[in-house]
Coordinates of C-alpha atoms in Angstrom, one line a residue:
M1 CA 15.7 49.3 13.9
W2 CA 12.9 51.5 12.8
D3 CA 13.6 54.9 11.2
R4 CA 12.3 57.5 13.6
N5 CA 11.1 59.5 10.5
L6 CA 8.6 56.7 9.5
S7 CA 5.0 57.6 10.2
C8 CA 3.0 55.4 12.5
S9 CA 0.8 54.1 9.7
S10 CA 3.9 53.2 7.6
A11 CA 5.4 51.2 10.5
V12 CA 2.2 49.3 11.0
L13 CA 2.0 48.5 7.3
L14 CA 5.5 47.1 7.2
A15 CA 4.9 45.0 10.3
V16 CA 1.8 43.5 8.7
V17 CA 3.7 42.6 5.5
A18 CA 6.6 41.1 7.5
A19 CA 4.2 39.0 9.6
S20 CA 2.3 37.6 6.6
T21 CA 5.5 36.4 4.8
P22 CA 6.8 33.0 6.0
A23 CA 10.5 33.3 6.7
R24 CA 12.5 31.5 3.9
A25 CA 9.4 29.4 3.1
A26 CA 9.8 29.8 -0.6
T27 CA 13.5 29.0 -0.9
D28 CA 14.5 26.6 1.9
G29 CA 13.4 23.5 3.7
V30 CA 13.1 19.7 3.3
I31 CA 9.8 17.8 2.8
T32 CA 9.5 14.1 3.8
T33 CA 6.2 12.5 2.9
D34 CA 4.5 9.3 1.6
L35 CA 3.3 9.1 -2.0
A36 CA 0.8 6.6 -3.6
V37 CA -0.3 5.1 -0.3
S38 CA -2.9 2.7 -1.5
E39 CA -4.4 -0.7 -0.7
W40 CA -2.8 -2.5 -3.7
G41 CA 0.0 -0.4 -5.1
A42 CA 3.5 0.1 -4.0
S43 CA 4.0 2.6 -1.2
Q44 CA 6.6 5.3 -1.9
S45 CA 8.5 7.7 0.4
L46 CA 9.7 11.1 -0.9
V47 CA 12.5 13.4 0.4
L48 CA 12.5 16.7 -1.4
N49 CA 14.9 19.6 -0.9
M50 CA 12.8 22.8 -1.6
R51 CA 15.9 24.9 -2.1
T52 CA 17.7 22.8 -4.7
G53 CA 14.8 20.6 -6.1
E54 CA 16.9 17.5 -5.4
Y55 CA 14.7 14.5 -4.5
T56 CA 14.8 10.8 -3.7
V57 CA 11.7 8.6 -4.1
T58 CA 11.9 5.1 -2.6
A59 CA 9.2 2.5 -3.5
F60 CA 8.5 -0.7 -1.6
P61 CA 5.7 -3.3 -1.6
N62 CA 2.7 -2.7 0.6
T63 CA 2.9 -5.8 2.9
Y64 CA 2.7 -6.3 6.6
P65 CA 5.3 -7.7 8.9
P66 CA 6.6 -10.3 9.2
T67 CA 6.4 -10.7 5.4
K68 CA 7.8 -7.4 4.3
P69 CA 10.3 -8.2 1.5
N70 CA 13.7 -6.6 1.1
A71 CA 12.9 -5.5 -2.4
R72 CA 12.8 -1.7 -2.8
I73 CA 13.8 0.7 -5.6
S74 CA 14.9 4.3 -5.4
Q75 CA 14.9 7.1 -7.9
H76 CA 17.1 10.1 -7.5
G77 CA 16.7 13.3 -9.5
M78 CA 16.3 17.0 -9.7
L79 CA 12.8 18.5 -9.9
S80 CA 12.3 21.0 -12.6
R81 CA 11.9 24.7 -11.6
D82 CA 8.4 24.7 -13.1
E83 CA 7.3 21.9 -10.8
L84 CA 9.1 23.4 -7.9
R85 CA 7.2 26.6 -8.4
K86 CA 3.9 24.7 -8.4
I87 CA 4.7 23.2 -5.0
Q88 CA 5.9 26.5 -3.4
P89 CA 2.4 28.0 -2.7
A90 CA 1.2 24.8 -1.0
Y91 CA 4.4 24.5 0.9
S92 CA 4.3 28.1 2.2
S93 CA 0.7 27.7 3.1
A94 CA 1.4 24.5 5.1
L95 CA 4.2 26.3 7.0
T96 CA 2.0 29.3 7.7
R97 CA -1.2 27.5 8.7
G98 CA 0.4 24.4 10.3
L99 CA -0.1 20.7 9.7
V100 CA -2.2 19.7 12.7
D101 CA -5.8 20.7 13.2
G102 CA -6.0 22.2 16.6
E103 CA -9.7 21.3 17.0
C104 CA -9.2 17.7 16.2
D105 CA -9.8 15.0 18.8
G106 CA -7.0 14.9 21.4
D107 CA -6.5 11.2 20.9
P108 CA -5.3 10.9 17.3
Q109 CA -5.4 7.1 17.3
Q110 CA -9.1 6.9 18.4
N111 CA -11.5 6.3 15.5
H112 CA -9.1 7.6 13.0
L113 CA -9.6 7.1 9.3
I114 CA -7.5 4.2 8.0
V115 CA -6.0 5.1 4.6
G116 CA -4.4 2.5 2.4
N117 CA -3.2 -0.7 4.2
G118 CA -4.2 0.5 7.6
R119 CA -1.7 3.2 8.1
V120 CA -1.7 7.0 7.8
P121 CA 0.6 8.8 5.3
S122 CA 3.5 10.7 7.0
L123 CA 4.2 14.4 6.3
T124 CA 7.2 16.2 7.8
L125 CA 8.6 19.6 7.0
K126 CA 12.1 20.8 8.1
M127 CA 12.8 24.5 7.8
G128 CA 15.2 26.8 9.7
G129 CA 16.3 24.2 12.2
K130 CA 12.7 23.4 13.1
V131 CA 10.6 20.2 12.4
Y132 CA 6.9 20.2 11.7
R133 CA 5.0 17.0 11.6
A134 CA 1.4 16.2 10.5
A135 CA -0.9 14.3 12.9
R136 CA -0.8 10.6 13.0
S137 CA -4.5 10.7 12.3
Y138 CA -5.3 11.6 8.7
Q139 CA -8.5 13.3 9.9
C140 CA -6.4 15.6 12.0
W141 CA -4.5 17.0 9.0
T142 CA -5.2 20.6 8.2
P143 CA -6.5 21.5 4.7
A144 CA -3.1 23.0 4.0
A145 CA -1.4 19.7 4.8
H146 CA -3.8 17.8 2.5
A147 CA -3.3 20.3 -0.3
L148 CA 0.5 20.0 0.0
N149 CA 0.4 16.2 -0.1
R150 CA -1.9 16.3 -3.2
Q151 CA 0.4 18.7 -5.0
L152 CA 3.4 16.5 -4.3
E153 CA 1.6 13.4 -5.6
D154 CA 0.7 15.3 -8.8
S155 CA 4.2 16.6 -9.3
F156 CA 5.8 13.2 -8.7
K157 CA 3.1 11.1 -10.6
P158 CA 5.4 10.2 -13.5
V159 CA 8.2 9.0 -11.1
S160 CA 5.6 7.2 -9.0
I161 CA 4.1 5.3 -12.0
W162 CA 7.6 4.3 -13.3
L163 CA 8.7 3.0 -9.9
S164 CA 5.5 1.0 -9.4
A165 CA 6.0 -0.7 -12.7
K166 CA 9.6 -1.4 -12.0
L167 CA 8.9 -2.8 -8.6
R168 CA 6.2 -5.2 -10.0
G169 CA 8.9 -6.6 -12.3
V170 CA 11.2 -7.2 -9.3
A171 CA 8.4 -8.8 -7.3
E172 CA 7.6 -11.2 -10.2
M173 CA 11.3 -12.2 -10.6
T174 CA 11.7 -13.0 -6.9
A175 CA 8.4 -14.7 -6.4
P176 CA 8.5 -18.6 -6.5
T177 CA 6.6 -20.1 -9.4
A178 CA 4.8 -23.4 -8.9
S179 CA 4.3 -24.3 -12.5
A180 CA 5.5 -22.8 -15.8
T181 CA 2.1 -23.6 -17.5
A182 CA -1.4 -23.9 -16.0
P183 CA -3.5 -27.0 -16.8
P184 CA -6.3 -26.5 -19.4
D185 CA -9.0 -26.7 -16.7
V186 CA -7.4 -23.8 -14.8
A187 CA -7.5 -21.8 -18.1
R188 CA -11.1 -22.7 -18.4
F189 CA -11.9 -21.5 -14.9
V190 CA -10.1 -18.2 -15.6
L191 CA -12.1 -17.8 -18.9
E192 CA -15.4 -18.6 -17.2
H193 CA -14.8 -16.2 -14.4
R194 CA -13.4 -13.5 -16.7
L195 CA -10.3 -13.2 -14.5
S196 CA -7.8 -10.5 -15.7
R197 CA -5.5 -10.1 -12.8
Y198 CA -4.6 -13.3 -11.0
S199 CA -1.8 -15.7 -9.9
V200 CA -1.9 -19.5 -10.1
A201 CA 0.0 -22.0 -8.0
L202 CA -0.2 -25.8 -8.2
S203 CA 0.3 -28.0 -5.2
D204 CA -0.9 -31.5 -4.1
L205 CA -3.1 -30.7 -1.1
N206 CA -4.8 -34.1 -0.6
G207 CA -1.9 -36.5 -1.2
D208 CA -3.3 -38.1 -4.4
D209 CA -0.3 -37.3 -6.5
R210 CA -2.3 -34.9 -8.5
P211 CA -1.9 -31.1 -8.0
E212 CA -4.7 -28.9 -6.9
A213 CA -4.8 -25.3 -8.1
L214 CA -4.8 -22.2 -5.9
I215 CA -5.8 -19.1 -7.8
Y216 CA -5.4 -15.7 -6.1
A217 CA -7.6 -13.3 -8.1
M218 CA -7.8 -9.5 -7.9
A219 CA -9.8 -8.5 -10.9
T220 CA -12.1 -9.5 -13.8
T221 CA -12.4 -7.7 -17.1
G222 CA -14.8 -5.4 -15.4
G223 CA -12.3 -3.6 -13.1
Q224 CA -8.8 -3.3 -11.8
V225 CA -9.4 -4.7 -8.3
D226 CA -13.2 -5.6 -8.4
L227 CA -12.6 -8.9 -6.6
C228 CA -10.9 -7.1 -3.6
G229 CA -12.2 -5.3 -0.5
S230 CA -10.2 -3.3 2.0
G231 CA -9.2 -6.6 3.7
G232 CA -8.0 -8.5 0.7
C233 CA -9.0 -10.4 -2.5
A234 CA -10.4 -13.8 -3.5
L235 CA -8.5 -17.1 -3.3
Y236 CA -10.0 -20.1 -5.1
V237 CA -9.0 -23.7 -4.5
L238 CA -9.7 -26.1 -7.4
S239 CA -9.6 -29.9 -7.5
L240 CA -8.4 -31.0 -10.9
S241 CA -9.2 -34.4 -12.5
T242 CA -9.3 -36.0 -15.9
T243 CA -12.9 -34.9 -16.3
G244 CA -12.5 -31.3 -15.4
Y245 CA -12.2 -29.1 -12.3
R246 CA -14.3 -28.8 -9.1
Q247 CA -14.2 -25.7 -7.0
V248 CA -13.3 -26.8 -3.5
A249 CA -13.2 -23.4 -1.8
S250 CA -13.7 -19.7 -2.4
I251 CA -11.9 -17.7 0.3
S252 CA -12.5 -14.0 0.6
I253 CA -10.4 -11.0 2.0
S254 CA -7.1 -12.8 1.7
R255 CA -3.6 -11.5 1.0
P256 CA -0.3 -13.1 0.1
P257 CA 1.7 -14.9 1.1
V258 CA -0.3 -18.0 0.5
R259 CA 1.3 -21.0 2.2
V260 CA 0.7 -24.8 2.1
L261 CA 1.3 -26.0 5.7
P262 CA 2.7 -29.3 6.8
K263 CA -0.4 -30.2 9.0
V264 CA -3.1 -32.3 7.4
T265 CA -6.8 -32.1 8.4
H266 CA -9.4 -34.5 7.0
G267 CA -6.8 -35.6 4.4
W268 CA -6.0 -32.1 3.1
H269 CA -3.1 -29.8 3.9
D270 CA -3.9 -26.7 5.9
I271 CA -3.2 -23.5 4.1
S272 CA -2.6 -20.0 5.4
V273 CA -3.1 -16.4 4.1
L274 CA -2.3 -13.0 5.4
V275 CA -5.1 -11.1 7.2
A276 CA -4.7 -7.4 7.2
G277 CA -6.4 -4.1 6.2
G278 CA -10.1 -3.4 6.6
G279 CA -9.5 -1.8 10.0
I280 CA -6.8 -4.4 11.1
T281 CA -3.7 -2.3 11.6
S282 CA -1.5 -5.2 12.7
G283 CA -1.6 -8.0 10.1
Y284 CA -1.3 -11.7 11.0
E285 CA -1.3 -15.0 9.1
A286 CA -4.4 -17.2 9.5
R287 CA -4.6 -21.0 9.3
L288 CA -7.4 -22.5 7.2
S289 CA -8.1 -26.2 7.8
F290 CA -10.2 -28.5 5.5
N291 CA -13.4 -29.6 7.1
G292 CA -14.1 -32.6 4.9
R293 CA -15.8 -30.6 2.2
T294 CA -14.2 -27.1 2.0
Y295 CA -11.9 -24.5 3.6
P296 CA -13.2 -21.6 5.7
S297 CA -14.4 -18.8 3.4
N298 CA -13.4 -16.0 5.8
P299 CA -9.9 -16.1 7.2
S300 CA -10.6 -13.4 9.7
T301 CA -13.3 -15.3 11.7
P302 CA -13.6 -18.8 13.2
P303 CA -13.1 -21.6 12.3
A304 CA -10.0 -19.9 10.9
T305 CA -7.3 -19.5 13.5
R306 CA -4.3 -17.3 14.0
L307 CA -1.1 -19.0 12.8
K308 CA 1.6 -19.2 15.4
D309 CA 4.3 -20.8 13.3
A310 CA 4.5 -19.6 9.7
A311 CA 6.5 -22.7 8.6
G312 CA 5.2 -23.9 5.3
K313 CA 5.8 -23.6 1.6
V314 CA 5.0 -20.2 0.1
V315 CA 3.2 -20.9 -3.2
I316 CA 1.9 -17.4 -3.9
A317 CA 4.3 -14.7 -2.6
A318 CA 3.0 -11.4 -3.9
V319 CA -0.1 -9.8 -5.5
P320 CA -0.3 -10.4 -9.3
A321 CA 0.9 -7.6 -11.6
I322 CA -1.6 -5.8 -13.9
K323 CA -1.7 -7.8 -17.1

């Protein structure tokens, strides 16, 4: 209740101050968001209590159904008061200015920007019994929503890096290995192509009792993922013999899992890869059949076909770790 002795100008001033201060914005609320959403890293979800600083970050591999693994790692902790204070202004601004751009296209799924593996990061704020959600289209986020998400990624960067490294170790332990050592000609191919991030699997594709080599390559010594596009990375198939190797196929924009299928075409087993990203929001596995000379170079276009039954031996299960 206003004091009747307050002047009109004083009452107006108090009203303006009260309206400009978000209720409990600096001391209460829970943030749920995605961190480190990228094409080739581990996605991470964050739940942060803005009152206590308590948080949980859960990391899981960036793969599409139906191949999403069960492996995931969580880190629980308490954010320092200094880091919490860094987040407070962006958090208050997001509550005050909102998370959804009112002038954005009414259809948030139409022509939206695809960010990291064909999905949009989530951002939810819970405060005072109310829930505020960012748009499903990244382009429909307000500048305040973007600023808050960037600040959260900065504050949790050490945790994010630690979880990514830890998760890569788990993925390597659970992935099947086709061979303990690669043949000398595979090593020569790796050296000649300057590969620095790759996985090798050996499998007899043509029934001659000698293994062929499948090499999933992400990077050369020139860059971390310079052999990849938004749709995937390079897969090479090598025929090995006593006189050296012959490159049978170079397959672009592919993703694990890489399978060797039971069906044989022109004397060679069909293989399959995951097709996803690059604007494809629902991933699928594609069958690649040998044509007598090579395998299709692009799994997203004919003659590659959508695989209906994913029965087959997984020879490369996950993207290779950074060496």
